[in-house]
Amino acid sequence: MPALTEPLRSRLQYTFNGQYTGTPQWITDLEKGDDEGFFLPGSAVWAVHGAMSTIAAGVRALLVQALHPGALAGVHDHSRFREDPLGRLAGTIRWIYTVTYGSQEAATQASNWVSRLHTKVVGQYDDRHGVTHDYAANDPELLSWVHMAFADSFLAAYQQWGKAPIPGGPDAYVREWAVAGELMGVPNPPRSAAEMQRQLMDFDRRGILERTARTDDVVRFIKHPPLFPVLRAGYPLLFTGAVSTLQPRFRDLLDLRPPHIGPVALPAAGPAQVMLNGIGAVLGPRPVAEKHALARLERLGWSSI
């Protein structure tokens, strides 16, 4: 069986961390550090970010981000998402896992590094009315949108496909992950699921969110990314599952609908669950990053291990 699954494992691993074999140095470095980190085993963040649902959450987060023309312009103008989409994905995963599992020092350094990269991400875009706007990746409002796009997506995906209740409930996850927002410079990130939904929908009420030809172009790319052939067959199930967890208003804005046969909607959550279970069977049910974080905590004498 290992001989049959190894090609799939290596391609999945490369997709998520940029290496076909072995463990990336940044993951083993999670053993380093002299503090416990911002989050611990048993936290809502460890529960949500350690689940296979994060894979679908990443797809969903990209779709939500694409609704903000400033975020979309930044990706379009300054990112190598077309030339190196897996590299961009691996970089995002590295930051999320470092903040989730690393020491406070490592999490802070990783966030500062991303913020420095963002200083170069500036420019202009024209909205659907032809009005020109300036954008900057480190603009507090844009940072807030990106933070909530991720938090809302990770939470929604876990609520759909997570195996156990979130410790402390959804509000605990939003409250805990607000730390990551603060590390990135988000002013007053939401501390409850209801407040996060209110802030998200406020962007729409203020007329900021929109769908343009550029939005459609990016959504098509997200729907059909340049994956390894062995991964392409299952990806549509993950994409459809991710779409099914979007707020109805966001689906309308993106002009995305769950698949139908006539007036009957086809199931989306179940097929996506099968795919996530299959990926978990190949890669393991929990991230390798957890093992190295636990090694650091054990070295520091954390008593609850």
XYZ file of C-alpha atoms in Angstrom:
305
model
C 0.000 0.000 0.000
C 2.772 2.570 0.754
C 4.131 2.011 -2.760
C 0.709 2.869 -4.172
C 0.138 5.971 -2.052
C 3.667 7.410 -2.105
C 3.269 9.250 -5.463
C 0.070 10.835 -4.154
C 1.669 11.649 -0.799
C 4.676 13.333 -2.403
C 2.510 15.499 -4.647
C 0.189 16.477 -1.825
C 3.167 17.339 0.337
C 4.729 19.462 -2.408
C 1.418 21.255 -2.934
C 1.203 22.237 0.725
C 4.819 22.837 1.743
C 6.962 22.912 -1.382
C 8.866 19.655 -0.732
C 8.220 16.230 -2.193
C 9.885 14.397 0.701
C 11.099 15.119 4.197
C 10.009 17.813 6.606
C 10.719 21.469 5.774
C 13.176 23.234 8.037
C 10.614 25.799 9.118
C 8.443 23.008 10.536
C 11.245 21.365 12.507
C 12.173 24.854 13.737
C 8.867 24.898 15.618
C 10.725 22.872 18.255
C 12.862 25.939 18.943
C 11.957 28.861 21.185
C 11.783 29.578 24.868
C 8.090 30.270 25.309
C 4.925 28.219 24.916
C 3.482 30.257 22.060
C 0.219 32.098 21.721
C -1.859 28.889 21.486
C -1.671 25.568 23.268
C -3.025 22.029 22.886
C -6.717 22.056 23.736
C -7.192 25.556 22.323
C -9.803 26.330 19.717
C -7.058 27.371 17.292
C -5.207 24.035 17.575
C -8.496 22.175 17.047
C -9.543 24.139 13.952
C -6.138 24.511 12.299
C -5.168 20.916 12.944
C -8.115 19.478 11.021
C -8.276 18.389 7.390
C -11.034 20.959 6.877
C -8.305 23.603 6.532
C -7.743 22.413 2.951
C -11.264 23.392 1.884
C -11.011 26.486 4.071
C -8.044 27.717 2.069
C -10.048 27.527 -1.160
C -12.955 29.345 0.457
C -10.719 32.076 1.872
C -9.320 32.860 -1.584
C -12.846 33.229 -2.949
C -13.871 35.565 -0.119
C -10.730 37.672 -0.493
C -11.475 38.095 -4.208
C -14.640 40.052 -3.364
C -12.605 43.041 -2.146
C -11.223 44.933 -5.148
C -8.235 46.202 -3.146
C -7.217 42.716 -2.050
C -7.798 41.451 -5.581
C -5.671 44.219 -7.095
C -2.836 43.490 -4.700
C -2.779 39.823 -5.655
C -3.149 40.588 -9.353
C -0.484 43.315 -9.485
C 2.128 42.032 -7.052
C 1.719 38.287 -6.604
C 3.122 35.427 -8.681
C -0.096 33.520 -8.137
C -0.298 32.466 -11.793
C 3.373 31.609 -12.249
C 3.831 29.995 -8.830
C 0.453 29.385 -7.159
C 1.786 26.516 -5.048
C 4.621 28.666 -3.778
C 2.160 31.325 -2.677
C 0.007 28.666 -1.011
C 3.005 27.200 0.810
C 3.997 30.658 2.060
C 0.525 31.277 3.470
C 0.471 27.872 5.157
C 3.903 28.565 6.660
C 2.687 31.789 8.279
C -0.543 30.240 9.615
C 1.225 27.233 11.112
C 4.069 29.307 12.560
C 1.603 31.561 14.351
C -0.519 28.576 15.409
C 2.224 26.253 16.630
C 5.379 28.321 17.034
C 6.755 30.280 19.945
C 5.563 33.829 20.426
C 8.914 35.026 19.158
C 8.666 32.922 15.990
C 5.047 33.973 15.384
C 5.931 37.643 15.802
C 8.948 37.396 13.506
C 6.918 35.594 10.828
C 4.189 38.241 10.979
C 6.705 41.077 10.812
C 8.311 39.434 7.784
C 4.947 39.299 5.978
C 4.237 42.916 6.920
C 7.563 43.992 5.441
C 6.690 42.223 2.195
C 3.362 44.036 2.204
C 5.017 47.469 2.256
C 5.723 47.031 -1.458
C 2.158 46.009 -2.293
C 0.631 49.370 -3.203
C -1.156 50.689 -6.256
C -4.505 51.782 -7.647
C -7.632 50.120 -8.974
C -10.824 51.316 -10.645
C -14.099 50.182 -9.099
C -17.146 49.157 -11.120
C -18.195 52.803 -11.372
C -14.864 53.842 -12.859
C -13.693 55.596 -9.703
C -9.974 55.201 -8.978
C -8.896 54.126 -5.487
C -5.498 53.733 -3.878
C -4.742 50.469 -2.124
C -1.993 49.246 0.194
C -1.704 45.726 1.605
C -0.881 47.129 5.054
C -3.911 49.423 5.075
C -5.786 48.591 8.305
C -9.128 48.115 6.565
C -7.656 45.786 3.957
C -5.785 43.849 6.652
C -9.069 43.473 8.512
C -10.814 42.050 5.436
C -8.056 39.506 4.769
C -7.912 38.473 8.445
C -11.665 37.874 8.567
C -11.701 36.105 5.189
C -9.324 33.533 6.660
C -10.936 33.304 10.102
C -14.458 33.025 8.720
C -13.375 30.379 6.214
C -11.455 28.239 8.695
C -14.379 28.400 11.099
C -17.046 27.644 8.474
C -15.077 24.718 7.060
C -14.489 23.228 10.500
C -18.149 23.599 11.418
C -18.990 21.660 8.260
C -16.301 18.968 8.363
C -14.665 19.032 11.798
C -14.707 15.797 13.767
C -15.334 17.219 17.249
C -16.812 20.321 18.880
C -14.552 23.376 19.001
C -13.192 23.829 22.543
C -15.071 26.843 23.858
C -17.197 27.056 20.719
C -16.948 29.283 17.620
C -16.545 32.451 19.687
C -13.441 31.013 21.332
C -11.844 30.429 17.946
C -12.578 33.958 16.713
C -11.378 35.450 20.004
C -8.157 33.412 20.051
C -7.277 34.011 16.393
C -7.737 37.747 16.923
C -4.159 37.544 18.248
C -2.997 36.729 14.704
C -4.875 39.746 13.413
C -3.192 41.981 15.949
C 0.225 40.596 14.988
C -0.512 41.684 11.412
C -1.709 45.144 12.427
C -5.474 44.610 12.278
C -7.197 47.247 14.432
C -9.738 45.732 16.815
C -10.242 42.321 15.146
C -13.588 40.703 16.021
C -13.804 38.668 19.215
C -16.994 36.713 18.484
C -18.499 34.912 15.525
C -21.450 37.310 15.436
C -19.198 40.357 15.469
C -17.103 38.862 12.663
C -20.205 38.352 10.525
C -21.332 41.909 11.234
C -17.967 43.339 10.208
C -17.795 41.166 7.087
C -21.240 42.156 5.888
C -20.533 45.801 6.696
C -18.043 45.790 3.811
C -20.940 44.835 1.542
C -23.340 47.357 3.076
C -20.803 50.104 2.386
C -20.652 49.081 -1.266
C -16.990 48.004 -1.171
C -17.402 44.420 -2.352
C -17.928 43.869 -6.054
C -17.628 41.449 -8.914
C -15.737 42.539 -12.017
C -14.133 40.821 -15.000
C -10.954 40.557 -12.919
C -12.927 38.836 -10.144
C -14.303 36.319 -12.619
C -10.812 35.699 -13.975
C -9.411 34.939 -10.519
C -12.388 32.746 -9.600
C -11.855 30.705 -12.778
C -8.220 30.268 -11.779
C -9.209 29.123 -8.275
C -11.757 26.733 -9.778
C -9.194 25.213 -12.167
C -5.742 25.620 -10.585
C -2.666 24.042 -12.209
C -2.501 21.022 -9.931
C -0.659 17.766 -10.490
C -2.777 15.462 -12.710
C -3.241 12.981 -9.862
C -4.893 15.709 -7.756
C -7.152 17.225 -10.405
C -9.903 14.604 -10.262
C -10.758 15.257 -6.635
C -10.291 19.014 -6.537
C -13.731 19.920 -7.969
C -15.312 18.175 -4.987
C -13.304 20.350 -2.603
C -14.097 23.488 -4.587
C -17.818 22.720 -4.642
C -17.750 21.931 -0.942
C -16.011 25.227 -0.198
C -18.592 27.137 -2.251
C -21.422 25.446 -0.334
C -20.163 26.957 2.939
C -20.123 30.551 1.651
C -22.683 33.030 2.897
C -25.512 33.219 0.314
C -24.726 36.885 -0.318
C -21.098 36.075 -1.123
C -22.141 33.251 -3.456
C -24.440 35.683 -5.240
C -21.693 38.289 -5.575
C -19.317 35.686 -7.008
C -22.046 34.173 -9.191
C -21.261 30.736 -7.804
C -23.906 28.104 -7.198
C -23.756 24.545 -5.884
C -24.269 22.053 -8.745
C -27.855 21.267 -9.681
C -29.789 18.746 -11.704
C -32.757 20.813 -12.749
C -34.114 22.494 -9.615
C -32.496 19.953 -7.274
C -29.199 20.871 -5.633
C -26.637 18.086 -5.541
C -24.928 17.286 -2.238
C -21.627 19.100 -1.761
C -20.547 18.559 1.840
C -20.533 14.756 1.673
C -18.301 14.371 -1.404
C -15.905 16.973 -0.005
C -15.774 15.033 3.254
C -14.779 11.900 1.349
C -11.927 13.807 -0.303
C -10.740 15.293 2.992
C -10.828 11.865 4.627
C -8.788 10.472 1.763
C -6.162 13.210 2.074
C -6.005 12.595 5.804
C -5.464 8.884 5.215
C -2.463 9.686 2.998
C -0.871 12.544 4.953
C -1.989 11.649 8.451
C -4.908 13.027 10.457
C -2.947 15.847 12.144
C -0.284 18.277 10.872
C 3.352 17.299 11.353
C 3.789 20.799 12.796
C 1.904 19.695 15.913
C 4.516 17.059 16.737
C 7.337 19.593 16.648
C 5.359 22.132 18.658
C 4.684 19.463 21.284
C 8.411 18.708 21.409
C 9.078 22.366 22.272
C 6.387 22.361 24.933
C 7.756 19.146 26.437
C 11.254 20.644 26.544
C 9.817 23.680 28.361
C 8.110 21.410 30.867
C 4.554 22.225 29.908
C 2.625 20.212 32.512
C -0.529 19.420 30.540
C 1.172 17.222 27.933
